[in-house]
Amino acid sequence: QVQLVESGGGSVQAGGSLRLSCAASGYIYRSTCMGWFRQAPGKEREGVAHVPGYGSTTYRDSVKGRFTISRDNAHNTLYLQMNSLKPEDTAMYYCAAGDSCYALDQGAGYWGQGTQVTVSS
């Protein structure tokens, strides 16, 4: 069983930065895809960034150049560095881990409880 716990959310002004962390307990295989997702009130959940066990990271277009996803396999931790934040980045951010990035996009895998990010203009 894998448990994921997010931290690092908060309230910032537009242009500010936050670093989200996701600590995973239980065994995370090197091949596991890990990712960050977000959901704003009244909107569907959307993928923000994925980092597969092998292969390249992917980002949604609206965060490219501003967000950076990384994983520390030795410590079972996933990060999301968010710079140049915009009000439209306001959402609950979730960490997820699964057999494949496709599976995460379908809602499968393990999910954390989320951490709130609020960006004011």
Short mmCIF file of N, CA and C in Angstrom, two decimals:
data_model
loop_
_atom_site.label_atom_id
_atom_site.label_comp_id
_atom_site.label_asym_id
_atom_site.label_seq_id
_atom_site.Cartn_x
_atom_site.Cartn_y
_atom_site.Cartn_z
N GLN A 1 0.84 -1.18 0.00
CA GLN A 1 0.00 0.00 0.00
C GLN A 1 0.88 1.24 0.00
N VAL A 2 0.55 2.19 -0.84
CA VAL A 2 1.30 3.44 -0.94
C VAL A 2 0.44 4.58 -0.42
N GLN A 3 1.01 5.41 0.40
CA GLN A 3 0.33 6.62 0.88
C GLN A 3 1.13 7.83 0.44
N LEU A 4 0.42 8.85 0.00
CA LEU A 4 1.05 10.07 -0.49
C LEU A 4 0.55 11.25 0.35
N VAL A 5 1.50 12.07 0.79
CA VAL A 5 1.15 13.23 1.61
C VAL A 5 1.79 14.48 1.00
N GLU A 6 0.93 15.40 0.58
CA GLU A 6 1.42 16.64 -0.02
C GLU A 6 1.64 17.71 1.05
N SER A 7 2.54 18.63 0.75
CA SER A 7 2.77 19.79 1.61
C SER A 7 3.34 20.92 0.76
N GLY A 8 3.37 22.11 1.34
CA GLY A 8 3.99 23.23 0.66
C GLY A 8 3.03 24.22 0.03
N GLY A 9 1.74 23.93 0.07
CA GLY A 9 0.77 24.87 -0.49
C GLY A 9 0.67 26.12 0.38
N GLY A 10 -0.04 27.11 -0.14
CA GLY A 10 -0.22 28.34 0.62
C GLY A 10 -0.79 29.43 -0.26
N SER A 11 -0.74 30.64 0.26
CA SER A 11 -1.26 31.81 -0.46
C SER A 11 -0.11 32.72 -0.83
N VAL A 12 -0.06 33.09 -2.10
CA VAL A 12 0.99 33.98 -2.58
C VAL A 12 0.38 34.99 -3.53
N GLN A 13 1.12 36.04 -3.79
CA GLN A 13 0.69 37.01 -4.78
C GLN A 13 1.17 36.59 -6.16
N ALA A 14 0.51 37.08 -7.16
CA ALA A 14 0.91 36.78 -8.53
C ALA A 14 2.38 37.12 -8.73
N GLY A 15 3.07 36.24 -9.43
CA GLY A 15 4.50 36.40 -9.63
C GLY A 15 5.35 35.69 -8.60
N GLY A 16 4.72 35.23 -7.54
CA GLY A 16 5.46 34.54 -6.48
C GLY A 16 5.75 33.10 -6.81
N SER A 17 6.36 32.42 -5.84
CA SER A 17 6.77 31.03 -6.04
C SER A 17 6.34 30.18 -4.84
N LEU A 18 6.13 28.91 -5.13
CA LEU A 18 5.88 27.90 -4.10
C LEU A 18 6.55 26.61 -4.53
N ARG A 19 6.90 25.80 -3.57
CA ARG A 19 7.45 24.49 -3.85
C ARG A 19 6.60 23.45 -3.14
N LEU A 20 5.95 22.61 -3.90
CA LEU A 20 5.15 21.54 -3.33
C LEU A 20 6.00 20.29 -3.17
N SER A 21 5.72 19.55 -2.12
CA SER A 21 6.40 18.28 -1.88
C SER A 21 5.35 17.19 -1.71
N CYS A 22 5.72 15.98 -2.07
CA CYS A 22 4.85 14.82 -1.90
C CYS A 22 5.70 13.68 -1.36
N ALA A 23 5.44 13.33 -0.12
CA ALA A 23 6.18 12.25 0.51
C ALA A 23 5.40 10.96 0.36
N ALA A 24 6.06 9.94 -0.17
CA ALA A 24 5.41 8.66 -0.39
C ALA A 24 5.91 7.64 0.62
N SER A 25 4.98 6.96 1.25
CA SER A 25 5.34 5.84 2.12
C SER A 25 4.94 4.56 1.42
N GLY A 26 5.67 3.50 1.70
CA GLY A 26 5.47 2.29 0.92
C GLY A 26 6.46 2.28 -0.23
N TYR A 27 6.52 1.17 -0.94
CA TYR A 27 7.54 1.05 -1.96
C TYR A 27 7.10 1.66 -3.28
N ILE A 28 7.89 2.57 -3.79
CA ILE A 28 7.67 3.17 -5.10
C ILE A 28 8.68 2.59 -6.06
N TYR A 29 8.21 1.83 -7.03
CA TYR A 29 9.10 1.25 -8.01
C TYR A 29 9.73 2.34 -8.86
N ARG A 30 10.92 2.05 -9.31
CA ARG A 30 11.63 3.01 -10.15
C ARG A 30 10.81 3.32 -11.40
N SER A 31 10.02 2.35 -11.85
CA SER A 31 9.25 2.52 -13.08
C SER A 31 7.92 3.25 -12.86
N THR A 32 7.57 3.53 -11.62
CA THR A 32 6.30 4.17 -11.33
C THR A 32 6.25 5.58 -11.90
N CYS A 33 5.13 5.91 -12.50
CA CYS A 33 4.91 7.28 -12.94
C CYS A 33 4.37 8.08 -11.76
N MET A 34 4.89 9.26 -11.56
CA MET A 34 4.37 10.16 -10.52
C MET A 34 3.99 11.48 -11.17
N GLY A 35 3.00 12.10 -10.62
CA GLY A 35 2.53 13.32 -11.25
C GLY A 35 1.82 14.25 -10.30
N TRP A 36 1.64 15.47 -10.75
CA TRP A 36 0.86 16.48 -10.04
C TRP A 36 -0.37 16.82 -10.88
N PHE A 37 -1.48 16.90 -10.18
CA PHE A 37 -2.73 17.27 -10.80
C PHE A 37 -3.33 18.42 -9.98
N ARG A 38 -4.29 19.12 -10.56
CA ARG A 38 -4.94 20.19 -9.81
C ARG A 38 -6.41 20.27 -10.19
N GLN A 39 -7.18 20.80 -9.26
CA GLN A 39 -8.60 20.99 -9.50
C GLN A 39 -9.05 22.29 -8.86
N ALA A 40 -9.56 23.16 -9.68
CA ALA A 40 -10.10 24.43 -9.21
C ALA A 40 -11.60 24.26 -8.97
N PRO A 41 -12.19 25.08 -8.11
CA PRO A 41 -13.63 24.98 -7.85
C PRO A 41 -14.44 25.08 -9.13
N GLY A 42 -15.35 24.13 -9.30
CA GLY A 42 -16.22 24.15 -10.46
C GLY A 42 -15.58 23.67 -11.75
N LYS A 43 -14.35 23.20 -11.66
CA LYS A 43 -13.66 22.75 -12.87
C LYS A 43 -13.23 21.30 -12.71
N GLU A 44 -12.95 20.66 -13.84
CA GLU A 44 -12.48 19.29 -13.80
C GLU A 44 -11.01 19.24 -13.40
N ARG A 45 -10.64 18.10 -12.85
CA ARG A 45 -9.24 17.90 -12.51
C ARG A 45 -8.40 17.85 -13.78
N GLU A 46 -7.22 18.42 -13.71
CA GLU A 46 -6.35 18.43 -14.89
C GLU A 46 -4.92 18.06 -14.49
N GLY A 47 -4.24 17.45 -15.40
CA GLY A 47 -2.86 17.11 -15.16
C GLY A 47 -1.97 18.33 -15.28
N VAL A 48 -1.03 18.46 -14.40
CA VAL A 48 -0.09 19.58 -14.42
C VAL A 48 1.25 19.13 -14.98
N ALA A 49 1.77 18.04 -14.45
CA ALA A 49 3.07 17.53 -14.89
C ALA A 49 3.21 16.08 -14.47
N HIS A 50 3.95 15.30 -15.29
CA HIS A 50 4.23 13.90 -14.99
C HIS A 50 5.73 13.68 -15.06
N VAL A 51 6.20 12.78 -14.23
CA VAL A 51 7.57 12.32 -14.40
C VAL A 51 7.52 10.79 -14.36
N PRO A 52 7.69 10.15 -15.52
CA PRO A 52 7.65 8.70 -15.56
C PRO A 52 8.91 8.10 -14.96
N GLY A 53 8.86 6.80 -14.69
CA GLY A 53 10.05 6.14 -14.17
C GLY A 53 11.20 6.23 -15.16
N TYR A 54 10.85 6.06 -16.42
CA TYR A 54 11.84 6.17 -17.49
C TYR A 54 11.23 7.04 -18.59
N GLY A 55 11.98 7.97 -19.06
CA GLY A 55 11.45 8.84 -20.10
C GLY A 55 11.44 10.28 -19.67
N SER A 56 10.82 11.09 -20.49
CA SER A 56 10.85 12.53 -20.27
C SER A 56 9.67 13.01 -19.45
N THR A 57 9.88 14.09 -18.74
CA THR A 57 8.78 14.72 -18.04
C THR A 57 7.86 15.41 -19.03
N THR A 58 6.61 15.58 -18.64
CA THR A 58 5.65 16.29 -19.47
C THR A 58 4.93 17.34 -18.65
N TYR A 59 4.55 18.42 -19.29
CA TYR A 59 3.86 19.52 -18.63
C TYR A 59 2.66 19.95 -19.48
N ARG A 60 1.63 20.44 -18.79
CA ARG A 60 0.56 21.06 -19.57
C ARG A 60 1.07 22.38 -20.09
N ASP A 61 0.56 22.79 -21.21
CA ASP A 61 1.10 23.97 -21.90
C ASP A 61 1.10 25.22 -21.01
N SER A 62 0.08 25.40 -20.20
CA SER A 62 -0.05 26.64 -19.44
C SER A 62 0.99 26.79 -18.33
N VAL A 63 1.71 25.72 -18.00
CA VAL A 63 2.71 25.82 -16.93
C VAL A 63 4.14 25.65 -17.45
N LYS A 64 4.27 25.36 -18.72
CA LYS A 64 5.61 25.17 -19.28
C LYS A 64 6.44 26.43 -19.10
N GLY A 65 7.68 26.24 -18.66
CA GLY A 65 8.57 27.37 -18.44
C GLY A 65 8.42 28.00 -17.07
N ARG A 66 7.37 27.64 -16.34
CA ARG A 66 7.15 28.20 -15.01
C ARG A 66 7.24 27.14 -13.91
N PHE A 67 6.79 25.92 -14.21
CA PHE A 67 6.79 24.85 -13.22
C PHE A 67 7.86 23.82 -13.57
N THR A 68 8.42 23.21 -12.54
CA THR A 68 9.39 22.14 -12.74
C THR A 68 9.06 20.98 -11.80
N ILE A 69 8.87 19.81 -12.37
CA ILE A 69 8.61 18.61 -11.58
C ILE A 69 9.90 17.83 -11.44
N SER A 70 10.10 17.24 -10.27
CA SER A 70 11.29 16.42 -10.06
C SER A 70 10.96 15.36 -9.01
N ARG A 71 11.74 14.30 -9.03
CA ARG A 71 11.52 13.24 -8.05
C ARG A 71 12.85 12.79 -7.47
N ASP A 72 12.81 12.48 -6.20
CA ASP A 72 13.97 11.96 -5.48
C ASP A 72 13.65 10.52 -5.15
N ASN A 73 14.14 9.59 -5.97
CA ASN A 73 13.80 8.19 -5.78
C ASN A 73 14.38 7.63 -4.48
N ALA A 74 15.50 8.14 -4.07
CA ALA A 74 16.13 7.64 -2.85
C ALA A 74 15.27 7.93 -1.63
N HIS A 75 14.52 9.02 -1.70
CA HIS A 75 13.71 9.42 -0.55
C HIS A 75 12.21 9.37 -0.83
N ASN A 76 11.84 8.75 -1.97
CA ASN A 76 10.42 8.59 -2.30
C ASN A 76 9.66 9.91 -2.20
N THR A 77 10.22 10.94 -2.79
CA THR A 77 9.61 12.26 -2.70
C THR A 77 9.50 12.88 -4.09
N LEU A 78 8.36 13.49 -4.31
CA LEU A 78 8.09 14.20 -5.55
C LEU A 78 7.96 15.68 -5.25
N TYR A 79 8.46 16.51 -6.15
CA TYR A 79 8.41 17.96 -5.96
C TYR A 79 7.77 18.66 -7.16
N LEU A 80 7.26 19.83 -6.89
CA LEU A 80 6.79 20.71 -7.96
C LEU A 80 7.20 22.12 -7.60
N GLN A 81 8.18 22.63 -8.31
CA GLN A 81 8.60 24.02 -8.13
C GLN A 81 7.75 24.89 -9.04
N MET A 82 7.05 25.84 -8.44
CA MET A 82 6.15 26.70 -9.20
C MET A 82 6.62 28.14 -9.09
N ASN A 83 6.99 28.70 -10.22
CA ASN A 83 7.44 30.09 -10.29
C ASN A 83 6.48 30.91 -11.13
N SER A 84 6.59 32.21 -11.00
CA SER A 84 5.75 33.13 -11.78
C SER A 84 4.28 32.73 -11.70
N LEU A 85 3.82 32.49 -10.51
CA LEU A 85 2.45 32.01 -10.32
C LEU A 85 1.43 33.05 -10.77
N LYS A 86 0.33 32.54 -11.29
CA LYS A 86 -0.76 33.38 -11.79
C LYS A 86 -2.04 33.04 -11.03
N PRO A 87 -2.98 33.97 -10.97
CA PRO A 87 -4.25 33.67 -10.30
C PRO A 87 -4.93 32.42 -10.85
N GLU A 88 -4.76 32.15 -12.13
CA GLU A 88 -5.39 30.95 -12.72
C GLU A 88 -4.73 29.65 -12.29
N ASP A 89 -3.63 29.74 -11.56
CA ASP A 89 -3.01 28.54 -10.99
C ASP A 89 -3.67 28.14 -9.67
N THR A 90 -4.57 28.97 -9.18
CA THR A 90 -5.25 28.67 -7.92
C THR A 90 -6.05 27.38 -8.04
N ALA A 91 -5.78 26.45 -7.14
CA ALA A 91 -6.45 25.14 -7.18
C ALA A 91 -5.97 24.29 -6.01
N MET A 92 -6.63 23.17 -5.82
CA MET A 92 -6.11 22.13 -4.94
C MET A 92 -5.18 21.27 -5.78
N TYR A 93 -3.97 21.07 -5.30
CA TYR A 93 -2.97 20.31 -6.03
C TYR A 93 -2.82 18.93 -5.39
N TYR A 94 -2.86 17.91 -6.25
CA TYR A 94 -2.78 16.52 -5.80
C TYR A 94 -1.56 15.83 -6.38
N CYS A 95 -0.96 15.01 -5.58
CA CYS A 95 0.12 14.15 -6.00
C CYS A 95 -0.45 12.77 -6.30
N ALA A 96 0.09 12.09 -7.30
CA ALA A 96 -0.40 10.77 -7.66
C ALA A 96 0.76 9.89 -8.11
N ALA A 97 0.58 8.59 -7.92
CA ALA A 97 1.59 7.62 -8.34
C ALA A 97 0.87 6.39 -8.89
N GLY A 98 1.39 5.85 -10.00
CA GLY A 98 0.74 4.70 -10.60
C GLY A 98 1.62 3.96 -11.58
N ASP A 99 1.06 2.88 -12.10
CA ASP A 99 1.83 2.03 -13.00
C ASP A 99 2.25 2.76 -14.28
N SER A 100 1.44 3.71 -14.70
CA SER A 100 1.77 4.46 -15.90
C SER A 100 1.17 5.85 -15.81
N CYS A 101 1.72 6.75 -16.58
CA CYS A 101 1.17 8.11 -16.59
C CYS A 101 -0.23 8.10 -17.18
N TYR A 102 -0.46 7.21 -18.14
CA TYR A 102 -1.81 7.09 -18.72
C TYR A 102 -2.81 6.69 -17.63
N ALA A 103 -2.42 5.74 -16.78
CA ALA A 103 -3.30 5.30 -15.70
C ALA A 103 -3.63 6.45 -14.77
N LEU A 104 -2.66 7.28 -14.46
CA LEU A 104 -2.92 8.44 -13.60
C LEU A 104 -3.92 9.38 -14.26
N ASP A 105 -3.77 9.60 -15.55
CA ASP A 105 -4.69 10.48 -16.26
C ASP A 105 -6.12 9.95 -16.23
N GLN A 106 -6.26 8.63 -16.08
CA GLN A 106 -7.58 8.02 -16.00
C GLN A 106 -8.09 7.97 -14.57
N GLY A 107 -7.32 8.49 -13.64
CA GLY A 107 -7.75 8.52 -12.25
C GLY A 107 -7.35 7.32 -11.43
N ALA A 108 -6.58 6.41 -12.01
CA ALA A 108 -6.15 5.21 -11.30
C ALA A 108 -4.91 5.53 -10.47
N GLY A 109 -4.45 4.53 -9.72
CA GLY A 109 -3.24 4.70 -8.93
C GLY A 109 -3.53 5.21 -7.53
N TYR A 110 -2.49 5.69 -6.91
CA TYR A 110 -2.58 6.21 -5.54
C TYR A 110 -2.60 7.74 -5.57
N TRP A 111 -3.39 8.30 -4.68
CA TRP A 111 -3.57 9.76 -4.66
C TRP A 111 -3.45 10.31 -3.26
N GLY A 112 -2.90 11.50 -3.14
CA GLY A 112 -2.84 12.19 -1.87
C GLY A 112 -4.11 12.97 -1.61
N GLN A 113 -4.15 13.64 -0.46
CA GLN A 113 -5.34 14.39 -0.07
C GLN A 113 -5.35 15.81 -0.63
N GLY A 114 -4.22 16.25 -1.12
CA GLY A 114 -4.17 17.56 -1.75
C GLY A 114 -3.63 18.65 -0.85
N THR A 115 -3.11 19.69 -1.48
CA THR A 115 -2.65 20.88 -0.78
C THR A 115 -3.13 22.09 -1.58
N GLN A 116 -3.66 23.08 -0.88
CA GLN A 116 -4.29 24.22 -1.54
C GLN A 116 -3.25 25.27 -1.94
N VAL A 117 -3.37 25.73 -3.17
CA VAL A 117 -2.54 26.83 -3.66
C VAL A 117 -3.48 27.96 -4.07
N THR A 118 -3.26 29.14 -3.49
CA THR A 118 -4.08 30.30 -3.80
C THR A 118 -3.18 31.44 -4.25
N VAL A 119 -3.44 31.95 -5.43
CA VAL A 119 -2.63 33.03 -5.99
C VAL A 119 -3.53 34.26 -6.17
N SER A 120 -3.16 35.33 -5.51
CA SER A 120 -3.96 36.56 -5.59
C SER A 120 -3.32 37.55 -6.57
N SER A 121 -4.18 38.34 -7.19
CA SER A 121 -3.68 39.31 -8.18
C SER A 121 -3.29 40.61 -7.53
#
